[in-house]
Amino acid sequence: VQLVESGGGLVQAGETLRLSCAASGFTFDDYIVGWFRQAPGKEREGVSWIANSDGGTYYADSVKGRFPISSDNAKNTVYLQMNRVKPEDTAVYFCAATPDTIVILSSIEIADFDSWGQGTQVTVSS
């Protein structure tokens, strides 16, 4: 399993950024792929994830309505569209994958994801 994030960078508050997670080495449709972030001095937290089999999604309250997640199954890529970013969105963003064996997406925990990318830095200036 390989996950490669891209699209991070430096943006101003209120702007837009799109992160991509290119996946390989597994059957994309059989997995849930998620985005997580870790700010300096803080624990890693879940942002959003998507079940590639049926498009079901989950969002953390902090990003709900701002960061839609989507997947392109033909390209084995998951996207996180970051709209109206805030300084508190500054973090290293990671994508991760887990086999789609969990029925309720909101019950998934970080520990359920066993394959991780290297991360991409997102910095939002005020």
Short mmCIF file of C-alpha atoms in Angstrom, two decimals:
data_model
loop_
_atom_site.label_atom_id
_atom_site.label_comp_id
_atom_site.label_asym_id
_atom_site.label_seq_id
_atom_site.Cartn_x
_atom_site.Cartn_y
_atom_site.Cartn_z
CA VAL A 1 0.00 0.00 0.00
CA GLN A 2 1.35 3.40 -0.97
CA LEU A 3 -0.24 6.77 -0.35
CA VAL A 4 1.28 10.00 -1.63
CA GLU A 5 -0.10 13.38 -0.62
CA SER A 6 0.33 16.57 -2.62
CA GLY A 7 -1.13 20.04 -2.87
CA GLY A 8 -0.06 21.58 0.40
CA GLY A 9 1.39 25.06 0.66
CA LEU A 10 1.10 28.53 2.11
CA VAL A 11 -2.23 30.32 1.69
CA GLN A 12 -4.00 33.26 3.28
CA ALA A 13 -7.07 32.92 5.45
CA GLY A 14 -10.22 32.64 3.36
CA GLU A 15 -8.48 31.15 0.35
CA THR A 16 -8.80 27.70 -1.21
CA LEU A 17 -6.45 24.73 -1.46
CA ARG A 18 -6.94 21.22 -2.81
CA LEU A 19 -5.05 18.27 -1.41
CA SER A 20 -4.64 15.04 -3.36
CA CYS A 21 -3.89 11.54 -2.13
CA ALA A 22 -2.70 9.16 -4.84
CA ALA A 23 -3.12 5.53 -3.82
CA SER A 24 -1.55 2.37 -5.16
CA GLY A 25 -0.92 -1.22 -4.14
CA PHE A 26 -4.44 -2.11 -3.12
CA THR A 27 -7.94 -2.41 -4.54
CA PHE A 28 -9.09 1.18 -4.22
CA ASP A 29 -12.81 0.41 -4.19
CA ASP A 30 -12.42 -1.89 -1.19
CA TYR A 31 -10.93 0.75 1.08
CA ILE A 32 -11.86 3.77 3.14
CA VAL A 33 -9.41 6.64 2.63
CA GLY A 34 -9.20 9.48 5.08
CA TRP A 35 -7.50 12.78 5.76
CA PHE A 36 -5.94 13.60 9.10
CA ARG A 37 -3.96 16.55 10.39
CA GLN A 38 -1.46 17.27 13.08
CA ALA A 39 -0.62 20.76 14.25
CA PRO A 40 2.57 21.51 16.21
CA GLY A 41 2.23 20.34 19.78
CA LYS A 42 -1.13 18.69 19.18
CA GLU A 43 -2.36 15.17 18.63
CA ARG A 44 -3.23 13.92 15.18
CA GLU A 45 -6.93 14.33 14.47
CA GLY A 46 -9.34 13.01 11.90
CA VAL A 47 -10.61 15.48 9.30
CA SER A 48 -12.68 13.48 6.84
CA TRP A 49 -12.88 10.10 5.17
CA ILE A 50 -14.65 8.48 2.28
CA ALA A 51 -15.72 4.92 1.53
CA ASN A 52 -14.69 4.39 -2.08
CA SER A 53 -17.21 1.59 -2.55
CA ASP A 54 -20.27 3.79 -2.20
CA GLY A 55 -19.04 7.34 -1.65
CA GLY A 56 -20.16 7.52 1.95
CA THR A 57 -18.40 10.29 3.85
CA TYR A 58 -17.60 11.49 7.33
CA TYR A 59 -16.51 14.97 8.45
CA ALA A 60 -15.16 16.35 11.67
CA ASP A 61 -17.25 19.22 13.01
CA SER A 62 -14.33 21.62 12.55
CA VAL A 63 -14.38 21.21 8.75
CA LYS A 64 -17.98 20.28 8.03
CA GLY A 65 -19.31 22.52 5.26
CA ARG A 66 -15.82 23.81 4.32
CA PHE A 67 -13.71 20.78 3.27
CA PRO A 68 -15.62 18.46 0.93
CA ILE A 69 -13.91 15.12 0.29
CA SER A 70 -14.19 13.28 -3.00
CA SER A 71 -12.61 10.37 -4.81
CA ASP A 72 -11.83 9.56 -8.42
CA ASN A 73 -11.89 5.79 -8.56
CA ALA A 74 -10.50 5.78 -12.12
CA LYS A 75 -7.40 7.63 -10.88
CA ASN A 76 -7.21 5.96 -7.45
CA THR A 77 -7.07 9.42 -5.93
CA VAL A 78 -8.87 11.06 -3.04
CA TYR A 79 -9.18 14.84 -2.82
CA LEU A 80 -9.75 17.23 0.05
CA GLN A 81 -11.03 20.58 -1.14
CA MET A 82 -10.12 23.12 1.52
CA ASN A 83 -12.38 26.15 1.23
CA ARG A 84 -12.41 29.26 3.43
CA VAL A 85 -9.30 28.12 5.26
CA LYS A 86 -8.50 29.49 8.70
CA PRO A 87 -5.20 29.91 10.55
CA GLU A 88 -6.26 27.06 12.84
CA ASP A 89 -6.27 24.75 9.81
CA THR A 90 -2.47 25.00 9.77
CA ALA A 91 -1.05 21.49 10.14
CA VAL A 92 0.62 18.63 8.39
CA TYR A 93 -2.11 16.78 6.51
CA PHE A 94 -1.86 13.02 6.09
CA CYS A 95 -3.95 10.59 4.14
CA ALA A 96 -4.48 7.06 5.35
CA ALA A 97 -6.36 3.95 4.28
CA THR A 98 -8.17 1.07 5.90
CA PRO A 99 -10.10 -1.87 4.45
CA ASP A 100 -13.79 -1.08 4.16
CA THR A 101 -15.11 -3.47 6.80
CA ILE A 102 -16.71 -0.85 9.02
CA VAL A 103 -20.39 -0.15 8.53
CA ILE A 104 -20.71 3.13 10.44
CA LEU A 105 -18.17 5.67 9.17
CA SER A 106 -18.56 7.90 12.23
CA SER A 107 -17.37 5.06 14.45
CA ILE A 108 -13.95 4.85 12.79
CA GLU A 109 -10.97 5.84 14.89
CA ILE A 110 -7.47 6.88 13.89
CA ALA A 111 -6.13 3.52 15.08
CA ASP A 112 -8.29 1.77 12.47
CA PHE A 113 -6.16 3.24 9.67
CA ASP A 114 -3.07 1.11 9.11
CA SER A 115 -1.50 2.62 6.00
CA TRP A 116 -0.27 6.21 5.99
CA GLY A 117 1.29 8.71 3.64
CA GLN A 118 4.19 10.99 4.49
CA GLY A 119 2.09 14.13 4.86
CA THR A 120 1.93 17.55 3.25
CA GLN A 121 2.28 20.87 5.07
CA VAL A 122 -0.56 23.37 4.98
CA THR A 123 0.09 26.80 6.42
CA VAL A 124 -2.63 29.43 6.64
CA SER A 125 -1.60 32.99 7.34
CA SER A 126 -3.96 35.51 8.89
#
